[in-house]
Amino acid sequence: MGIAEYGTTGFFVLPRMSFRNRRDKLLFADLMERASYKDGAGQKRGELLFNAAEFEREVGWTRKAITTSLNHLVKDGLIKISAAKRRCDGVFITILHYSKMQDLSSYKVQNSSGKGTKEGQSTDNEGAIKGQSSESGNPCGSKDEGSSQMTEGTIKGQSNAHEGTKEGQSLFIKQQEQQYEHKNHLKDLPEQLSRLEHVESFVDSQMLANPISTLPRKLFVEYFNTIRLKRATGRIATGKATKIWDKLLSYWQNKKLADTPDGRAAIILYALSLHVMKFDDKQEEYTYGIIRNTSEHEARQKMLKLRNQGGAGREIAPTGTDSGRAEYHQKRRSF
């Protein structure tokens, strides 16, 4: 039976290498097999589109396992990840040094000390993919003197050449994972935030994907719950709450508000605390006004006054039993 009868459309060279675990090895083999062998169709040689959601469905791995293995391959200097033109397409992956991996002349047998060692890609990357297999004395590829060079040699050159790139790719993968978890949180939320539990889940989701400095979770929970209770129905649309969060985030990122992130966070802390403690009958626009018209110095001074007036903890949890507004909020929560 000939090769064509198996439905074969071609072949690719898969170097024998050491990986952190078998999952990384299998994923890299899949990426190598699906990478473009030549330029064309919007992709260059060694490039491919990778959709983690599709891979998850087909293979059965968890999304966390997939992103962890991708992260390993990036850190080991084997792949580079960038955003695709359309988010629904997944991510764009480039196999680093793909052409050398496919060049059989890169794998030269050396017979020094009686044991052969195949060297790949060592010209430009000190020891990259070095000592991947031995001669007939080690047909199954078990570790000997030749293959043990992988510990020091594998990807050493790539790590040096792509140190900055790897950090960026690692951050990119982390952001992708956070966005995925954020979307899952939003899917679990109702269209209307009608209970405190809904508000807490919403805040958790936003703090995961779009954190505003290191301001306390309870502050945001109380603020958004206050905004919810201001509505006649005691509800607020999840989409509207998201817009409010994005507005607060934009203030924190606006350098015109204050010179430092901590300074901008101090203004937002004061504005939200003041709104919750003394102006809970106002809409969110009132908060925006406080933020726009308060300097960092004023915010810090006025925040101290709030605490000295007995609000030291209430700007974080104003619905505690010591708050005169707790009863008021409790009544409004009956909606």
Tab-separated table of C-alpha atoms in Angstrom:
chain	number	residue	atom	x	y	z
A	1	MET	CA	0.000	0.000	0.000
A	2	GLY	CA	1.416	3.377	-1.013
A	3	ILE	CA	1.533	6.526	1.080
A	4	ALA	CA	-1.180	8.203	-1.009
A	5	GLU	CA	-3.642	5.461	-0.069
A	6	TYR	CA	-3.560	6.660	3.539
A	7	GLY	CA	-4.852	10.061	2.443
A	8	THR	CA	-1.472	11.660	3.087
A	9	THR	CA	-1.090	15.210	1.783
A	10	GLY	CA	2.555	15.660	2.728
A	11	PHE	CA	4.874	15.438	5.706
A	12	PHE	CA	6.604	17.608	8.274
A	13	VAL	CA	9.683	17.164	10.446
A	14	LEU	CA	9.042	16.992	14.175
A	15	PRO	CA	12.294	17.361	16.170
A	16	ARG	CA	12.849	15.098	19.136
A	17	MET	CA	12.926	17.464	22.105
A	18	SER	CA	12.388	17.572	25.850
A	19	PHE	CA	9.191	19.172	27.165
A	20	ARG	CA	7.938	20.028	30.624
A	21	ASN	CA	5.141	17.471	30.343
A	22	ARG	CA	3.361	15.303	27.808
A	23	ARG	CA	0.563	17.818	27.291
A	24	ASP	CA	3.067	20.434	26.089
A	25	LYS	CA	4.596	17.848	23.773
A	26	LEU	CA	1.254	16.870	22.244
A	27	LEU	CA	0.158	20.475	21.799
A	28	PHE	CA	3.420	21.425	20.088
A	29	ALA	CA	3.125	18.440	17.745
A	30	ASP	CA	-0.396	19.559	16.819
A	31	LEU	CA	0.776	23.122	16.171
A	32	MET	CA	3.651	21.884	14.006
A	33	GLU	CA	1.313	19.685	11.995
A	34	ARG	CA	-1.170	22.518	11.356
A	35	ALA	CA	1.377	25.264	10.649
A	36	SER	CA	1.569	26.503	7.065
A	37	TYR	CA	4.369	24.764	5.190
A	38	LYS	CA	4.728	27.671	2.768
A	39	ASP	CA	3.621	31.286	2.462
A	40	GLY	CA	0.084	31.841	1.278
A	41	ALA	CA	-3.564	32.423	2.231
A	42	GLY	CA	-2.705	35.252	4.617
A	43	GLN	CA	-0.207	33.152	6.556
A	44	LYS	CA	3.542	32.832	6.290
A	45	ARG	CA	5.554	29.651	6.577
A	46	GLY	CA	5.339	28.297	10.131
A	47	GLU	CA	2.228	30.278	11.086
A	48	LEU	CA	-1.309	29.201	12.016
A	49	LEU	CA	-4.524	30.375	13.609
A	50	PHE	CA	-5.312	28.694	16.923
A	51	ASN	CA	-8.786	28.745	18.455
A	52	ALA	CA	-8.624	27.580	22.073
A	53	ALA	CA	-12.405	27.096	22.291
A	54	GLU	CA	-12.433	24.721	19.316
A	55	PHE	CA	-9.386	22.862	20.628
A	56	GLU	CA	-11.082	22.508	24.000
A	57	ARG	CA	-14.164	20.951	22.409
A	58	GLU	CA	-12.242	18.600	20.141
A	59	VAL	CA	-9.569	17.396	22.574
A	60	GLY	CA	-11.383	17.644	25.902
A	61	TRP	CA	-8.689	19.610	27.724
A	62	THR	CA	-9.728	22.418	30.039
A	63	ARG	CA	-9.124	26.000	28.929
A	64	LYS	CA	-6.696	26.462	31.827
A	65	ALA	CA	-4.671	23.411	30.733
A	66	ILE	CA	-4.482	24.741	27.176
A	67	THR	CA	-3.355	28.223	28.161
A	68	THR	CA	-0.832	26.775	30.629
A	69	SER	CA	0.762	24.651	27.892
A	70	LEU	CA	0.780	27.576	25.478
A	71	ASN	CA	2.459	29.634	28.168
A	72	HIS	CA	5.115	26.938	28.595
A	73	LEU	CA	5.835	26.847	24.857
A	74	VAL	CA	6.152	30.628	24.793
A	75	LYS	CA	8.511	30.675	27.796
A	76	ASP	CA	10.588	27.908	26.221
A	77	GLY	CA	11.013	30.000	23.087
A	78	LEU	CA	9.205	27.600	20.772
A	79	ILE	CA	6.263	29.775	19.708
A	80	LYS	CA	5.168	33.379	19.552
A	81	ILE	CA	1.541	34.467	20.036
A	82	SER	CA	-0.178	37.565	18.715
A	83	ALA	CA	-3.784	38.693	18.372
A	84	ALA	CA	-5.709	37.677	15.284
A	85	LYS	CA	-7.497	40.263	13.163
A	86	ARG	CA	-10.826	38.952	14.391
A	87	ARG	CA	-11.202	37.861	18.011
A	88	CYS	CA	-13.501	35.018	16.997
A	89	ASP	CA	-10.639	33.465	15.006
A	90	GLY	CA	-8.600	32.900	18.169
A	91	VAL	CA	-4.923	33.841	18.264
A	92	PHE	CA	-2.120	33.901	15.723
A	93	ILE	CA	0.748	31.503	16.492
A	94	THR	CA	4.197	31.524	14.895
A	95	ILE	CA	6.477	28.490	15.276
A	96	LEU	CA	9.879	30.016	15.945
A	97	HIS	CA	12.693	28.679	13.709
A	98	TYR	CA	10.169	26.570	11.803
A	99	SER	CA	12.236	26.581	8.578
A	100	LYS	CA	15.296	25.193	10.353
A	101	MET	CA	13.205	22.518	12.008
A	102	GLN	CA	11.987	21.410	8.573
A	103	ASP	CA	15.479	21.465	7.041
A	104	LEU	CA	16.896	17.946	7.285
A	105	SER	CA	20.416	19.278	6.808
A	106	SER	CA	20.073	20.911	10.239
A	107	TYR	CA	20.238	17.490	11.840
A	108	LYS	CA	23.858	16.386	11.486
A	109	VAL	CA	25.134	13.155	13.008
A	110	GLN	CA	28.302	13.544	15.028
A	111	ASN	CA	30.193	10.398	16.055
A	112	SER	CA	32.492	11.825	18.713
A	113	SER	CA	32.990	9.584	21.807
A	114	GLY	CA	31.200	6.707	20.056
A	115	LYS	CA	27.735	8.207	20.458
A	116	GLY	CA	25.982	10.161	17.773
A	117	THR	CA	24.087	13.309	18.561
A	118	LYS	CA	21.772	15.128	16.193
A	119	GLU	CA	22.111	18.890	16.341
A	120	GLY	CA	19.345	21.169	15.145
A	121	GLN	CA	19.331	24.908	14.936
A	122	SER	CA	22.565	25.327	16.846
A	123	THR	CA	24.107	27.820	14.389
A	124	ASP	CA	22.086	30.857	15.454
A	125	ASN	CA	20.855	29.733	18.875
A	126	GLU	CA	23.571	28.370	21.185
A	127	GLY	CA	22.645	24.793	21.785
A	128	ALA	CA	18.974	25.148	20.780
A	129	ILE	CA	17.449	21.737	20.238
A	130	LYS	CA	20.825	20.139	20.936
A	131	GLY	CA	21.456	16.479	21.637
A	132	GLN	CA	17.922	15.393	20.760
A	133	SER	CA	18.652	11.744	19.989
A	134	SER	CA	21.437	9.219	19.974
A	135	GLU	CA	22.536	6.582	17.486
A	136	SER	CA	21.576	2.952	17.264
A	137	GLY	CA	22.769	2.338	20.824
A	138	ASN	CA	19.721	4.267	21.995
A	139	PRO	CA	16.952	3.606	19.433
A	140	CYS	CA	14.061	4.491	21.773
A	141	GLY	CA	15.404	7.905	22.626
A	142	SER	CA	16.086	7.275	26.323
A	143	LYS	CA	18.233	9.887	28.035
A	144	ASP	CA	21.994	9.404	27.653
A	145	GLU	CA	24.941	11.750	27.347
A	146	GLY	CA	23.668	13.040	24.013
A	147	SER	CA	20.089	13.719	24.960
A	148	SER	CA	20.976	15.022	28.423
A	149	GLN	CA	22.412	18.108	26.750
A	150	MET	CA	18.796	19.186	26.299
A	151	THR	CA	18.695	20.427	29.905
A	152	GLU	CA	21.188	23.189	29.212
A	153	GLY	CA	21.017	23.484	25.440
A	154	THR	CA	17.346	23.372	24.553
A	155	ILE	CA	15.992	26.788	23.757
A	156	LYS	CA	18.875	28.577	25.467
A	157	GLY	CA	19.572	30.671	22.417
A	158	GLN	CA	15.880	31.310	21.828
A	159	SER	CA	15.434	32.356	25.438
A	160	ASN	CA	18.177	34.946	25.115
A	161	ALA	CA	16.967	36.240	21.778
A	162	HIS	CA	13.320	36.410	22.732
A	163	GLU	CA	13.407	37.289	26.440
A	164	GLY	CA	11.382	40.441	26.016
A	165	THR	CA	9.000	38.772	23.576
A	166	LYS	CA	8.302	35.887	25.921
A	167	GLU	CA	7.337	38.203	28.762
A	168	GLY	CA	4.899	39.953	26.487
A	169	GLN	CA	3.448	36.681	25.223
A	170	SER	CA	3.099	35.387	28.783
A	171	LEU	CA	1.199	38.526	29.713
A	172	PHE	CA	-0.933	38.175	26.589
A	173	ILE	CA	-1.897	34.614	27.502
A	174	LYS	CA	-2.716	35.688	31.047
A	175	GLN	CA	-4.932	38.467	29.712
A	176	GLN	CA	-6.660	36.018	27.364
A	177	GLU	CA	-7.343	33.685	30.281
A	178	GLN	CA	-8.690	36.547	32.395
A	179	GLN	CA	-10.955	37.682	29.559
A	180	TYR	CA	-12.257	34.125	29.189
A	181	GLU	CA	-13.031	33.883	32.919
A	182	HIS	CA	-14.572	37.361	32.796
A	183	LYS	CA	-16.897	36.313	29.958
A	184	ASN	CA	-17.930	33.208	31.895
A	185	HIS	CA	-18.790	35.373	34.917
A	186	LEU	CA	-20.886	37.692	32.756
A	187	LYS	CA	-22.705	34.747	31.189
A	188	ASP	CA	-23.730	33.624	34.674
A	189	LEU	CA	-25.162	37.058	35.538
A	190	PRO	CA	-28.796	37.958	34.835
A	191	GLU	CA	-29.632	40.878	32.578
A	192	GLN	CA	-30.765	42.811	35.656
A	193	LEU	CA	-28.887	43.049	38.953
A	194	SER	CA	-31.771	42.753	41.385
A	195	ARG	CA	-30.097	41.305	44.491
A	196	LEU	CA	-26.964	41.913	46.514
A	197	GLU	CA	-25.647	38.538	45.353
A	198	HIS	CA	-25.911	39.704	41.747
A	199	VAL	CA	-23.980	42.864	42.584
A	200	GLU	CA	-21.240	40.873	44.312
A	201	SER	CA	-20.845	38.574	41.301
A	202	PHE	CA	-20.738	41.570	38.975
A	203	VAL	CA	-18.024	43.288	41.036
A	204	ASP	CA	-15.974	40.077	41.194
A	205	SER	CA	-16.148	39.780	37.416
A	206	GLN	CA	-15.074	43.379	36.819
A	207	MET	CA	-12.252	43.255	39.373
A	208	LEU	CA	-10.920	40.193	37.574
A	209	ALA	CA	-10.922	41.692	34.083
A	210	ASN	CA	-10.795	45.469	34.637
A	211	PRO	CA	-9.374	46.192	38.109
A	212	ILE	CA	-9.430	49.795	39.345
A	213	SER	CA	-6.232	50.193	41.375
A	214	THR	CA	-6.323	48.161	44.606
A	215	LEU	CA	-9.521	49.695	45.958
A	216	PRO	CA	-11.416	47.283	48.247
A	217	ARG	CA	-14.064	44.958	46.889
A	218	LYS	CA	-16.560	45.895	49.601
A	219	LEU	CA	-16.431	49.526	48.549
A	220	PHE	CA	-17.493	48.663	45.003
A	221	VAL	CA	-20.153	46.237	46.235
A	222	GLU	CA	-21.698	48.894	48.481
A	223	TYR	CA	-21.481	51.570	45.818
A	224	PHE	CA	-23.124	49.523	43.057
A	225	ASN	CA	-25.710	48.230	45.486
A	226	THR	CA	-26.499	51.836	46.432
A	227	ILE	CA	-26.835	52.751	42.743
A	228	ARG	CA	-29.108	49.739	42.248
A	229	LEU	CA	-31.340	50.679	45.168
A	230	LYS	CA	-31.642	54.245	43.867
A	231	ARG	CA	-33.649	52.864	40.932
A	232	ALA	CA	-37.403	52.818	41.513
A	233	THR	CA	-37.455	49.083	40.762
A	234	GLY	CA	-34.444	48.279	42.940
A	235	ARG	CA	-32.738	46.873	39.849
A	236	ILE	CA	-30.022	47.980	37.456
A	237	ALA	CA	-29.253	46.494	34.050
A	238	THR	CA	-25.971	44.597	33.943
A	239	GLY	CA	-25.047	46.529	30.809
A	240	LYS	CA	-25.642	49.844	32.593
A	241	ALA	CA	-23.581	48.734	35.589
A	242	THR	CA	-20.780	47.803	33.197
A	243	LYS	CA	-20.860	51.307	31.686
A	244	ILE	CA	-20.586	52.825	35.174
A	245	TRP	CA	-17.598	50.618	35.946
A	246	ASP	CA	-15.958	51.563	32.646
A	247	LYS	CA	-16.531	55.245	33.456
A	248	LEU	CA	-14.817	54.864	36.836
A	249	LEU	CA	-11.999	52.952	35.156
A	250	SER	CA	-11.529	55.748	32.620
A	251	TYR	CA	-11.219	58.276	35.473
A	252	TRP	CA	-8.565	56.122	37.133
A	253	GLN	CA	-6.637	55.961	33.846
A	254	ASN	CA	-6.966	59.704	33.161
A	255	LYS	CA	-3.647	61.363	34.008
A	256	LYS	CA	-5.297	64.785	33.958
A	257	LEU	CA	-7.175	63.861	37.124
A	258	ALA	CA	-3.964	63.356	39.149
A	259	ASP	CA	-0.321	62.687	38.388
A	260	THR	CA	-0.132	59.187	39.855
A	261	PRO	CA	-2.437	56.128	39.834
A	262	ASP	CA	-2.500	56.227	43.635
A	263	GLY	CA	-3.598	59.848	43.534
A	264	ARG	CA	-6.440	59.053	41.136
A	265	ALA	CA	-7.420	56.058	43.275
A	266	ALA	CA	-7.590	58.349	46.342
A	267	ILE	CA	-10.063	60.615	44.519
A	268	ILE	CA	-12.251	57.672	43.450
A	269	LEU	CA	-12.123	56.211	46.978
A	270	TYR	CA	-13.347	59.482	48.428
A	271	ALA	CA	-16.052	59.985	45.788
A	272	LEU	CA	-17.535	56.503	46.189
A	273	SER	CA	-17.328	56.599	49.988
A	274	LEU	CA	-19.002	60.009	50.165
A	275	HIS	CA	-21.755	58.944	47.782
A	276	VAL	CA	-22.521	55.781	49.749
A	277	MET	CA	-22.394	57.408	53.184
A	278	LYS	CA	-24.131	60.734	52.597
A	279	PHE	CA	-25.680	60.950	49.140
A	280	ASP	CA	-27.212	57.537	48.508
A	281	ASP	CA	-30.294	59.214	47.078
A	282	LYS	CA	-28.264	60.498	44.111
A	283	GLN	CA	-27.598	58.950	40.714
A	284	GLU	CA	-24.134	57.883	39.533
A	285	GLU	CA	-23.664	61.231	37.742
A	286	TYR	CA	-23.262	62.784	41.196
A	287	THR	CA	-20.212	60.559	41.751
A	288	TYR	CA	-18.714	61.673	38.455
A	289	GLY	CA	-19.113	65.282	39.557
A	290	ILE	CA	-17.282	64.644	42.825
A	291	ILE	CA	-14.431	62.990	40.946
A	292	ARG	CA	-14.096	65.793	38.407
A	293	ASN	CA	-14.193	68.582	41.013
A	294	THR	CA	-11.926	67.119	43.704
A	295	SER	CA	-8.149	67.298	43.720
A	296	GLU	CA	-5.942	64.569	45.167
A	297	HIS	CA	-5.030	66.761	48.143
A	298	GLU	CA	-8.678	67.571	48.863
A	299	ALA	CA	-9.683	63.925	48.515
A	300	ARG	CA	-7.105	62.771	51.040
A	301	GLN	CA	-8.013	65.494	53.541
A	302	LYS	CA	-11.757	64.966	53.235
A	303	MET	CA	-11.329	61.210	53.475
A	304	LEU	CA	-9.578	61.700	56.805
A	305	LYS	CA	-12.502	63.825	57.998
A	306	LEU	CA	-14.958	61.101	57.005
A	307	ARG	CA	-12.981	58.594	59.042
A	308	ASN	CA	-12.707	60.938	62.008
A	309	GLN	CA	-16.482	61.343	61.924
A	310	GLY	CA	-16.868	57.620	62.561
A	311	GLY	CA	-16.777	56.410	58.993
A	312	ALA	CA	-13.442	54.625	59.164
A	313	GLY	CA	-14.967	51.346	58.158
A	314	ARG	CA	-18.186	52.512	56.628
A	315	GLU	CA	-16.641	53.716	53.394
A	316	ILE	CA	-15.923	50.025	52.860
A	317	ALA	CA	-19.040	48.498	54.400
A	318	PRO	CA	-21.588	51.258	55.045
A	319	THR	CA	-24.484	48.857	55.534
A	320	GLY	CA	-23.084	47.516	58.817
A	321	THR	CA	-25.261	47.525	61.928
A	322	ASP	CA	-23.560	50.681	63.238
A	323	SER	CA	-24.701	52.693	60.211
A	324	GLY	CA	-27.850	54.770	60.400
A	325	ARG	CA	-28.335	54.054	56.719
A	326	ALA	CA	-28.391	50.287	57.174
A	327	GLU	CA	-32.090	50.295	58.031
A	328	TYR	CA	-32.788	52.567	55.078
A	329	HIS	CA	-30.967	50.233	52.693
A	330	GLN	CA	-32.593	47.192	54.207
A	331	LYS	CA	-36.041	48.579	53.506
A	332	ARG	CA	-35.150	49.371	49.908
A	333	ARG	CA	-33.772	45.851	49.420
A	334	SER	CA	-37.281	44.492	49.907
A	335	PHE	CA	-38.072	45.242	46.263
